[in-house]
Coordinates of C-alpha atoms in Angstrom, one line a residue:
X12 CA 0.0 0.0 0.0
X13 CA 1.4 3.4 -1.0
X14 CA 2.2 5.7 1.9
X15 CA -0.1 8.7 2.2
X16 CA 1.5 12.0 1.4
X17 CA -0.3 15.3 2.2
X18 CA 0.3 18.0 -0.4
X19 CA 1.2 20.8 2.1
X20 CA 1.6 23.3 -0.8
X21 CA -2.1 22.8 -1.5
X22 CA -3.6 22.1 1.9
X23 CA -2.3 25.1 3.8
X24 CA -2.8 27.8 1.2
X25 CA -6.5 26.8 0.9
X26 CA -7.0 27.1 4.7
X27 CA -5.1 30.4 4.9
X28 CA -7.0 31.9 1.9
X29 CA -10.3 30.9 3.5
X30 CA -9.3 32.5 6.8
X31 CA -8.0 35.6 5.1
X32 CA -11.4 36.2 3.7
X33 CA -13.5 35.0 6.6
X34 CA -11.7 36.6 9.6
X35 CA -11.7 40.3 8.5
X36 CA -15.4 40.0 7.5
X37 CA -16.2 38.3 10.8
X38 CA -14.7 41.3 12.6
X39 CA -16.6 43.8 10.6
X40 CA -19.4 41.9 8.8
X41 CA -21.3 45.0 7.7
X42 CA -18.3 46.7 6.0
X43 CA -17.0 43.4 4.6
X44 CA -20.4 42.6 3.2
X45 CA -20.6 46.0 1.5
X46 CA -17.2 45.5 -0.2
X47 CA -17.9 41.9 -1.3
X48 CA -21.3 42.9 -2.7
X49 CA -19.8 45.8 -4.6
X50 CA -17.2 43.5 -6.1
X51 CA -20.0 41.0 -6.9
X52 CA -22.1 43.8 -8.5
X53 CA -19.2 44.8 -10.7
X54 CA -18.5 41.2 -11.7
X55 CA -22.1 40.5 -12.8
X56 CA -22.8 43.9 -14.4
X57 CA -19.5 44.5 -16.3
X58 CA -18.7 40.9 -17.2
X59 CA -22.2 39.4 -17.6
X60 CA -21.7 39.2 -21.4
X61 CA -18.7 36.9 -20.8
X62 CA -20.5 34.5 -18.6
X63 CA -23.4 34.3 -21.0
X64 CA -21.2 33.9 -24.1
X65 CA -19.1 31.2 -22.4
X66 CA -22.1 29.2 -21.2
X67 CA -24.0 29.0 -24.5
X68 CA -20.7 28.3 -26.3
X69 CA -19.8 25.3 -24.2
X70 CA -23.3 23.9 -24.5
X71 CA -23.0 23.6 -28.3
X72 CA -19.4 22.4 -28.0
X73 CA -20.5 19.5 -25.8
X74 CA -23.2 18.5 -28.3
X75 CA -20.6 18.5 -31.1
X76 CA -18.3 16.5 -28.9
X77 CA -20.8 13.9 -27.8
X78 CA -22.4 13.3 -31.2
X79 CA -19.4 13.7 -33.4
X80 CA -16.3 11.7 -34.1
X81 CA -15.1 11.5 -30.4
X82 CA -18.4 10.5 -28.8
X83 CA -17.4 6.9 -28.4
X84 CA -14.0 7.5 -27.0
X85 CA -13.8 5.6 -23.7
X86 CA -12.5 7.3 -20.5
X87 CA -10.1 4.5 -19.8
X88 CA -8.6 1.4 -21.4
X89 CA -10.5 -0.3 -24.1
X90 CA -11.4 -3.2 -21.8
X91 CA -12.2 -1.0 -18.7
X92 CA -15.7 -1.5 -17.3
X93 CA -17.6 1.1 -15.3
X94 CA -17.1 0.9 -11.6
X95 CA -20.8 1.7 -10.8
X96 CA -24.0 0.6 -12.5
X97 CA -25.8 3.3 -14.5
X98 CA -28.4 4.2 -12.0
X99 CA -25.9 4.6 -9.1
X100 CA -23.5 6.5 -11.4
X101 CA -26.2 9.0 -12.4
X102 CA -27.4 9.2 -8.8
X103 CA -24.0 10.1 -7.5
X104 CA -23.5 12.6 -10.4
X105 CA -26.8 14.3 -9.7
X106 CA -26.6 14.5 -5.9
X107 CA -23.0 15.8 -5.9
X108 CA -23.8 18.8 -8.0
X109 CA -27.3 19.8 -6.8
X110 CA -27.9 19.1 -3.1
X111 CA -30.9 20.1 -1.1
X112 CA -30.7 23.6 -2.7
X113 CA -32.9 22.1 -5.5
X114 CA -35.8 21.6 -3.0
X115 CA -35.4 25.1 -1.7
X116 CA -35.3 26.9 -5.0
X117 CA -37.8 24.8 -6.8
X118 CA -40.4 25.9 -4.3
X119 CA -39.6 29.5 -3.9
X120 CA -37.8 30.7 -7.1
X121 CA -41.0 30.8 -9.2
X122 CA -42.5 33.1 -6.5
X123 CA -39.5 35.5 -6.9
X124 CA -40.1 35.6 -10.6
X125 CA -43.8 36.0 -10.1
X126 CA -43.1 39.1 -8.1
X127 CA -40.3 40.4 -10.3
X128 CA -40.6 38.9 -13.8
X129 CA -38.1 39.6 -16.7
X130 CA -38.7 41.5 -20.0
X131 CA -40.8 44.2 -18.4
X132 CA -43.7 41.8 -17.7
X133 CA -46.2 43.1 -15.2
X134 CA -45.6 41.5 -11.7
X135 CA -48.4 39.2 -10.6
X136 CA -49.9 38.9 -14.0
X137 CA -50.9 35.7 -15.8
X138 CA -47.9 36.1 -18.1
X139 CA -45.7 36.5 -14.9
X140 CA -47.0 33.1 -13.7
X141 CA -46.0 31.4 -16.9
X142 CA -42.6 32.9 -17.1
X143 CA -42.1 32.4 -13.4
X144 CA -42.8 28.7 -13.8
X145 CA -40.4 28.4 -16.6
X146 CA -37.3 30.5 -15.7
X147 CA -36.1 28.2 -12.9
X148 CA -36.1 25.3 -15.4
X149 CA -33.8 27.5 -17.6
X150 CA -31.4 28.3 -14.7
X151 CA -31.2 24.7 -13.6
X152 CA -31.2 23.1 -17.0
X153 CA -28.9 22.4 -20.0
X154 CA -26.7 25.4 -19.4
X155 CA -26.0 24.7 -15.8
X156 CA -25.1 21.1 -16.5
X157 CA -22.9 22.1 -19.5
X158 CA -20.9 24.2 -17.1
X159 CA -20.5 21.1 -14.8
X160 CA -19.5 18.8 -17.7
X161 CA -16.7 20.9 -19.1
X162 CA -14.0 20.2 -16.4
X163 CA -15.1 16.6 -16.0
X164 CA -14.1 15.4 -19.4
X165 CA -10.5 16.7 -19.4
X166 CA -9.9 15.5 -15.8
X167 CA -11.3 12.0 -16.5
X168 CA -9.3 11.8 -19.8
X169 CA -6.1 12.8 -18.0
X170 CA -6.6 10.2 -15.2
X171 CA -7.8 7.2 -17.1
X172 CA -6.4 7.6 -20.6
X173 CA -3.2 9.6 -20.2
X174 CA -2.6 8.0 -16.8
X175 CA -1.5 11.2 -15.1
X176 CA -1.5 11.2 -11.3
X177 CA -3.4 13.6 -9.1
X178 CA -7.1 14.4 -9.2
X179 CA -6.7 18.1 -10.0
X180 CA -7.7 20.7 -12.6
X181 CA -4.0 21.6 -13.2
X182 CA -3.3 18.1 -14.4
X183 CA -6.0 18.4 -17.0
X184 CA -4.3 21.6 -18.2
X185 CA -1.0 20.0 -18.8
X186 CA -1.7 19.1 -22.4
X187 CA -1.4 22.8 -23.2
X188 CA 0.7 24.4 -20.4
X189 CA 3.1 21.4 -20.0
X190 CA 5.3 21.4 -16.9
X191 CA 3.8 24.7 -15.7
X192 CA 1.0 22.6 -14.4
X193 CA 3.4 21.3 -11.7
X194 CA 4.6 24.7 -10.8
X195 CA 3.2 28.0 -9.5
X196 CA 0.6 28.2 -12.2
X197 CA -0.8 24.8 -11.3
X198 CA -0.9 25.6 -7.6
X199 CA -2.9 28.8 -8.4
X200 CA -5.3 26.9 -10.6
X201 CA -5.9 24.2 -7.9
X202 CA -6.1 26.6 -5.0
X203 CA -8.9 28.7 -6.8
X204 CA -10.7 25.5 -7.6
X205 CA -10.6 24.2 -4.0
X206 CA -11.7 27.5 -2.6
X207 CA -14.6 27.5 -5.1
X208 CA -15.6 24.0 -3.7
X209 CA -15.6 25.3 -0.1
X210 CA -17.7 28.3 -1.2
X211 CA -20.1 26.0 -3.1
X212 CA -20.6 23.9 0.0
X213 CA -21.2 27.0 2.0
X214 CA -24.1 27.8 -0.3
X215 CA -25.8 24.5 0.7
X216 CA -25.2 25.4 4.4
X217 CA -26.4 28.9 4.0
X218 CA -29.7 27.7 2.6
X219 CA -30.1 24.4 4.3
X220 CA -29.2 25.2 8.0
X221 CA -31.9 27.8 8.6
X222 CA -34.4 25.7 6.6
X223 CA -33.8 22.6 8.6
X224 CA -33.8 24.5 11.9
X225 CA -37.2 25.9 10.9
X226 CA -38.6 22.5 10.2
X227 CA -37.1 21.0 13.4
X228 CA -38.6 23.9 15.3
X229 CA -42.0 23.1 13.9
X230 CA -41.8 19.4 14.5
X231 CA -40.5 19.5 18.1
X232 CA -42.2 22.8 19.1
X233 CA -38.9 24.5 19.9
X234 CA -37.6 27.9 18.8
X235 CA -35.1 28.1 16.0
X236 CA -31.8 29.3 17.4
X237 CA -28.1 29.3 16.7
X238 CA -27.7 26.3 19.0
X239 CA -30.2 24.4 16.9
X240 CA -28.3 25.4 13.8
X241 CA -25.1 24.0 15.3
X242 CA -26.8 20.7 16.1
X243 CA -27.9 20.6 12.4
X244 CA -24.3 21.0 11.3
X245 CA -23.0 18.4 13.8
X246 CA -25.5 15.9 12.4
X247 CA -24.5 16.7 8.8
X248 CA -20.8 16.4 9.7
X249 CA -21.6 13.0 11.3
X250 CA -23.3 11.8 8.1
X251 CA -20.3 12.9 6.1
X252 CA -17.9 11.2 8.5
X253 CA -19.6 7.8 8.4
X254 CA -20.0 7.9 4.6
X255 CA -16.5 9.1 4.0
X256 CA -15.1 6.3 6.3
X257 CA -17.0 3.7 4.3
X258 CA -15.7 5.1 1.0
X259 CA -17.2 5.4 -2.5
X260 CA -18.9 2.0 -2.9
X261 CA -20.3 1.5 0.5
X262 CA -20.8 5.1 1.5
X263 CA -21.4 7.8 -1.1
X264 CA -22.9 5.4 -3.7
X265 CA -25.5 3.9 -1.3
X266 CA -26.4 7.3 0.1
X267 CA -26.9 8.8 -3.4
X268 CA -29.1 5.8 -4.4
X269 CA -31.2 6.3 -1.2
X270 CA -31.5 10.0 -1.8
X271 CA -32.7 9.8 -5.4
X272 CA -35.2 7.1 -4.6
X273 CA -36.8 8.9 -1.6
X274 CA -36.8 12.2 -3.6
X275 CA -38.6 10.5 -6.5
X276 CA -41.2 9.0 -4.1
X277 CA -41.7 12.4 -2.5
X278 CA -42.1 14.3 -5.7
X279 CA -44.5 11.7 -6.9
X280 CA -46.6 12.1 -3.8
X281 CA -46.8 15.9 -4.3
X282 CA -47.8 15.4 -7.9
X283 CA -50.6 13.0 -6.9
X284 CA -52.1 14.9 -4.0
X285 CA -51.6 18.3 -5.5
X286 CA -53.3 19.9 -8.6
X287 CA -52.0 17.2 -10.9
X288 CA -53.5 18.4 -14.2
X289 CA -52.5 22.0 -13.5
X290 CA -48.9 21.0 -12.7
X291 CA -48.7 18.9 -15.9
X292 CA -50.3 21.6 -18.1
X293 CA -48.0 24.3 -16.6
X294 CA -44.9 22.1 -17.2
X295 CA -45.9 21.5 -20.8
X296 CA -46.4 25.3 -21.2
X297 CA -43.0 26.0 -19.6
X298 CA -41.2 23.5 -21.8
X299 CA -42.6 25.3 -24.9
X300 CA -41.6 28.7 -23.5
X301 CA -38.1 27.5 -22.7
X302 CA -37.4 25.9 -26.1
X303 CA -38.9 28.9 -28.0
X304 CA -36.9 31.4 -26.0
X305 CA -33.7 29.5 -25.2
X306 CA -31.4 31.7 -27.3
X307 CA -32.9 34.9 -26.1
X308 CA -32.6 34.1 -22.4
X309 CA -29.1 32.7 -22.9
X310 CA -27.8 36.0 -24.4
X311 CA -30.1 38.6 -22.8
X312 CA -28.2 41.4 -21.0
X313 CA -31.1 43.9 -20.8
X314 CA -28.9 46.7 -22.2
X315 CA -31.6 49.4 -22.6
X316 CA -33.9 49.1 -19.6
X317 CA -31.2 47.8 -17.3
X318 CA -33.7 46.2 -14.9
X319 CA -31.1 44.0 -13.3
X320 CA -32.8 40.7 -13.9
X321 CA -30.0 39.0 -16.0
X322 CA -27.3 40.2 -13.6
X323 CA -29.2 39.3 -10.4
X324 CA -30.4 35.9 -11.7
X325 CA -28.9 34.4 -14.9
X326 CA -25.3 35.8 -14.6
X327 CA -25.2 35.1 -10.9
X328 CA -26.4 31.5 -11.5
X329 CA -23.8 30.9 -14.2
X330 CA -21.1 32.2 -11.9
X331 CA -22.4 30.0 -9.1
X332 CA -22.4 26.9 -11.3
X333 CA -18.8 27.8 -12.3
X334 CA -17.8 28.0 -8.6
X335 CA -19.2 24.4 -8.2
X336 CA -17.8 23.1 -11.4
X337 CA -14.4 22.1 -10.0
X338 CA -16.2 19.9 -7.5
X339 CA -18.3 18.3 -10.2
X340 CA -15.3 18.0 -12.5
X341 CA -13.1 16.2 -10.0
X342 CA -15.7 14.1 -8.3
X343 CA -17.6 13.0 -11.5
X344 CA -14.3 12.3 -13.2
X345 CA -13.4 10.0 -10.3
X346 CA -16.5 7.9 -10.7
X347 CA -16.6 7.8 -14.5
X348 CA -13.9 5.4 -15.4
X349 CA -15.0 3.2 -18.3
X350 CA -17.7 5.6 -19.5
X351 CA -17.6 7.1 -23.0
X352 CA -17.6 10.9 -23.7
X353 CA -21.1 10.6 -25.1
X354 CA -22.3 8.7 -22.0
X355 CA -20.9 11.4 -19.7
X356 CA -22.3 14.4 -21.7
X357 CA -25.8 12.7 -22.0
X358 CA -25.8 11.9 -18.3
X359 CA -25.1 15.4 -17.3
X360 CA -27.0 17.4 -19.9
X361 CA -30.1 15.1 -20.1
X362 CA -30.5 13.3 -16.8
X363 CA -29.2 16.1 -14.7
X364 CA -31.5 18.6 -16.5
X365 CA -34.5 16.2 -16.3
X366 CA -34.0 15.7 -12.6
X367 CA -34.1 19.4 -11.9
X368 CA -37.0 20.0 -14.3
X369 CA -39.1 17.4 -12.4
X370 CA -38.7 19.2 -9.1
X371 CA -39.3 22.7 -10.6
X372 CA -42.4 21.4 -12.5
X373 CA -44.0 19.7 -9.5
X374 CA -42.9 22.0 -6.6
X375 CA -42.8 25.2 -8.6
X376 CA -46.2 24.4 -10.1
X377 CA -47.6 23.6 -6.6
X378 CA -46.3 26.8 -5.0
X379 CA -47.7 28.9 -7.9
X380 CA -51.0 27.1 -7.5
X381 CA -51.1 28.1 -3.8
X382 CA -50.3 31.7 -4.7
X383 CA -52.6 32.4 -7.6
X384 CA -55.6 30.7 -6.0
X385 CA -55.1 32.7 -2.8
X386 CA -54.7 29.5 -0.7
X387 CA -51.4 30.8 0.8
X388 CA -50.0 34.3 0.2
X389 CA -46.5 33.0 -0.5
X390 CA -45.4 36.3 -2.1
X391 CA -46.3 38.2 1.1
X392 CA -44.7 35.5 3.3
X393 CA -41.5 35.6 1.3
X394 CA -41.3 39.4 1.5
X395 CA -42.2 39.7 5.2
X396 CA -40.9 36.5 6.9
X397 CA -38.3 35.1 4.5
X398 CA -37.9 32.0 2.4
X399 CA -37.8 29.3 5.2
X400 CA -41.2 30.4 6.6
X401 CA -42.7 30.5 3.1
X402 CA -41.3 27.0 2.2
X403 CA -42.5 25.6 5.5
X404 CA -46.0 26.9 4.7
X405 CA -45.9 25.0 1.4
X406 CA -45.0 21.7 3.1
X407 CA -47.7 22.2 5.8
X408 CA -50.3 22.7 3.2
X409 CA -49.9 19.1 1.9
X410 CA -52.1 16.3 3.1
X411 CA -50.6 14.3 6.0
X412 CA -48.3 17.3 6.8
X413 CA -47.4 15.6 10.1
X414 CA -45.8 12.8 8.1
X415 CA -44.5 15.0 5.3
X416 CA -42.3 17.2 7.5
X417 CA -40.2 14.3 8.9
X418 CA -39.7 13.0 5.4
X419 CA -38.6 16.4 4.2
X420 CA -36.2 16.6 7.1
X421 CA -34.7 13.3 6.2
X422 CA -34.5 14.3 2.5
X423 CA -32.8 17.5 3.4
X424 CA -30.2 15.9 5.6
X425 CA -29.3 13.1 3.2
X426 CA -29.4 15.2 0.0
X427 CA -27.1 17.8 1.5
X428 CA -25.0 15.1 3.1
X429 CA -24.3 13.6 -0.3
X430 CA -23.1 16.9 -1.6
X431 CA -20.8 17.3 1.5
X432 CA -19.5 13.8 0.9
X433 CA -18.5 14.7 -2.6
X434 CA -16.9 17.9 -1.5
X435 CA -14.9 16.3 1.4
X436 CA -13.8 13.5 -0.9
X437 CA -12.7 15.8 -3.6
X438 CA -10.9 18.2 -1.3
X439 CA -9.0 15.2 0.3
X440 CA -8.1 13.9 -3.2
X441 CA -7.0 17.2 -4.4
X442 CA -4.7 17.8 -1.5
X443 CA -3.1 14.3 -1.6
X444 CA 0.2 13.8 -3.6
X445 CA 0.4 11.4 -6.5
X446 CA -3.1 10.0 -6.2
X447 CA -3.7 7.8 -9.2
X448 CA -7.1 7.1 -10.9
X449 CA -8.0 3.9 -9.0
X450 CA -6.8 5.1 -5.6
X451 CA -8.8 6.9 -2.9
X452 CA -7.5 9.4 -0.3
X453 CA -7.0 7.8 3.1
X454 CA -10.0 7.6 5.4
X455 CA -8.7 9.9 8.2
X456 CA -7.8 12.6 5.7
X457 CA -11.3 12.5 4.3
X458 CA -12.7 12.8 7.8
X459 CA -10.4 15.7 8.5
X460 CA -11.9 17.6 5.5
X461 CA -15.4 16.7 6.7
X462 CA -14.5 18.2 10.1
X463 CA -13.0 21.3 8.5
X464 CA -16.1 21.9 6.5
X465 CA -18.2 21.6 9.7
X466 CA -16.0 23.9 11.8
X467 CA -15.8 26.6 9.1
X468 CA -19.6 26.5 8.7
X469 CA -20.2 26.8 12.5
X470 CA -17.7 29.7 12.7
X471 CA -19.2 31.6 9.9
X472 CA -22.8 31.0 11.1
X473 CA -21.7 32.3 14.6
X474 CA -20.8 35.7 13.2
X475 CA -23.5 35.8 10.5
X476 CA -21.0 36.1 7.6
X477 CA -21.6 32.9 5.8
X478 CA -22.3 34.9 2.7
X479 CA -18.7 36.1 2.6
X480 CA -17.4 32.8 1.4
X481 CA -20.3 32.4 -1.0
X482 CA -19.8 35.8 -2.6
X483 CA -16.1 35.4 -2.7
X484 CA -16.3 32.1 -4.5
X485 CA -18.5 33.6 -7.1
X486 CA -16.1 36.5 -7.7
X487 CA -13.3 34.0 -8.1
X488 CA -15.1 32.4 -11.0
X489 CA -14.0 35.1 -13.4
X490 CA -10.4 33.6 -13.7
X491 CA -12.0 30.1 -13.9
X492 CA -13.4 30.8 -17.4
X493 CA -9.9 31.1 -19.0
X494 CA -8.8 28.1 -16.9
X495 CA -11.6 26.0 -18.3
X496 CA -10.8 27.2 -21.8
X497 CA -7.2 26.0 -21.3
X498 CA -8.6 22.6 -20.1
X499 CA -10.8 22.4 -23.3
X500 CA -7.8 23.2 -25.6
X501 CA -5.6 20.7 -23.7
X502 CA -8.4 18.0 -23.9
X503 CA -8.8 18.6 -27.7
X504 CA -5.1 18.4 -28.2
X505 CA -5.0 15.0 -26.5
X506 CA -8.0 13.8 -28.5
X507 CA -6.4 14.8 -31.8
X508 CA -3.1 13.2 -30.9
X509 CA -4.7 10.0 -29.7
X510 CA -7.6 9.6 -32.1
X511 CA -6.7 11.8 -35.1
X512 CA -8.3 15.1 -36.3
X513 CA -12.0 15.6 -35.8
X514 CA -12.7 15.4 -39.5
X515 CA -10.3 12.6 -40.3
X516 CA -11.8 9.7 -42.3
X517 CA -10.1 7.0 -40.3
X518 CA -11.2 6.6 -36.7
X519 CA -8.2 5.5 -34.8
X520 CA -5.9 6.7 -32.0
X521 CA -3.2 5.8 -29.6
X522 CA -3.2 4.1 -26.3
X523 CA -0.6 5.4 -23.8
X524 CA 1.1 3.2 -21.2
X525 CA 0.8 4.1 -17.5
X526 CA 4.5 4.6 -17.0
X527 CA 6.1 5.8 -20.2
X528 CA 3.1 7.6 -21.9
X529 CA 4.3 6.4 -25.3
X530 CA 2.6 4.9 -28.3
X531 CA 2.0 1.1 -27.8
X532 CA -0.9 0.3 -30.1
X533 CA -3.6 1.9 -32.1
X534 CA -7.3 1.5 -31.3
X535 CA -10.4 2.4 -33.2
X536 CA -13.2 4.5 -31.8
X537 CA -15.0 1.4 -30.5
X538 CA -12.0 0.4 -28.4
X539 CA -10.9 -2.5 -30.7
X540 CA -7.2 -3.0 -31.1
X541 CA -5.6 -2.6 -34.5
X542 CA -2.3 -4.4 -35.1
X543 CA 0.5 -2.1 -36.2

C-alpha cells in the first residue's frame, strides 16, 4: 500500500486563503459585506456578457463532442468496465452537484419571478406566472449542467487515458501548459478550484441550515436558534464522516441511491395529492416557452432598460455553477472510469437537467397554485418573513403534513449530506500527492476535511458572515473561465493526438502506457485493437 503524502503546498494555502477572507469580514461583517457585494455587483454587471457567451458556447461544444467523431472514446482502457451501475452513477453525479438547494429553489424561485418577472412583464400577471414557472427550469437546465460537464471530461481523460497522477484541474491543463501545471501556475489553478468548492458547499449550508432548523422547530415545538443550527451542522458532519469512512462503494454510492429514490417518491406524492393536471399543463407550457426562447434568455443582457434581472439571476447562477464546477469536474471524473464521452455528456445534460425539471415542475407548479388561488399568500410571506417560513407553509399545506415534515427533514439531511460527501472526498483527493485514478484518499484525511467543513460552517454562522465565502467564491469564477478554456484546448489536443483530427476519415488513435506515456498500439473508436 502506497504511503499517504499530504500536499502541504495545496492544503495550507487553501485554509489560509479561506481564513484571510472570513476573519476580516467576521470582525466587521457590515463593512465586509458591502465590499464583497460591490465586487460581486461589478462582476455581474460588467462581465455578464462573458458568462453568457461562455455558457452557451460550451453547450454547443458539448453537443458537437458527444455526437461527433469523439463521442465513443472511452475514458479508460479499451477493456475497462464502469465501476458503478448506470443508476448509481447518475445518482452520484446528480446528488454531488445539486444538493438540497434544489428543494429550496424549486419551491420559492417561481414566486420570486412572479413578483419580479423579466422583460418588463407586469408583476403578478398571468404572463408572470407562466414565465415564473419556466425560468427556474432554464437556470437549472442544460446550461448549468454544461458548465459542470466541461471540467469533468479533461480531468477524466487525464486520469484514465493519459494515466496522469493527481485528481486536479491543473493536471487536465498539462496538455497545453506542460510542466507549468506542476509549478506555481498549477498551484494557483488548484487553489482557486478548491476555494470554489468550499464556497459552493457554504451555499448549501447557507440555505439548508436555517431551513432545517425551521422544520425541526415546527416538528418539536422549539424555537429556531443558533444552538439548533449548530446541532444541524453536527448531524451533517456525522453523516459525512460515516459515509467518508465507508468510501465510494459502501458510503457515497448507497447514500446517493437512497437520496434519489426517496426524492422521486416524495415528488410523486406531491404530484398525486396536488393539482396534478395544473402541474402537468404548466410544465408543458413551460417547456414550450423554454425551447422557444432559449437563445434569447441565454444571451439577454437587458442593455436598454437595465432592470437588473439578468445580472441578479442568470449571470449570478452561471457564476455559481462555475464555482461548483471544480467539485463536479473532479468528483464525477473520479466515478466515470469506463464511460464514454457521449455517456458522460448525456448523463449530465439530459439526466441532470431532467432531474431538476421534475422538481421545478412539481414543486414550482404547486407553490404557484397556492399563490394564484389565494390559498397561501406565498409572495407576502416571502417578503415579510423570509424563504424558510414560506417554504414551511408549502409543506404544511400538503395532506398528512405531520408525516410530510419528517420525510422532508430526512431528505434535506441526506441530500445535503451527499453533496458534502462529494466535497470532502474531492478536497481530500486534491490535497493528496500522486493519487492515481484507482486510488482513494486515506479515510482519516477525508474525515479531516469533513471536520474542517463543519467547523468553518459553524464559525461563519456564529458571526453571520456565511455569505462572505459564497460571494467570494462567485467573484473568483472570473479567472476560472480562462482556466476551463485551457482545459478544453488541452483536452482537444490530446484527443487529436490519440484519435486523429476531428474530420479525419479513419477513426483511430493511440493508447498510452501508464508509465512511459508512449505509443503502444492503435485502437479504433469502439475500443478494438488494431495491429500495427
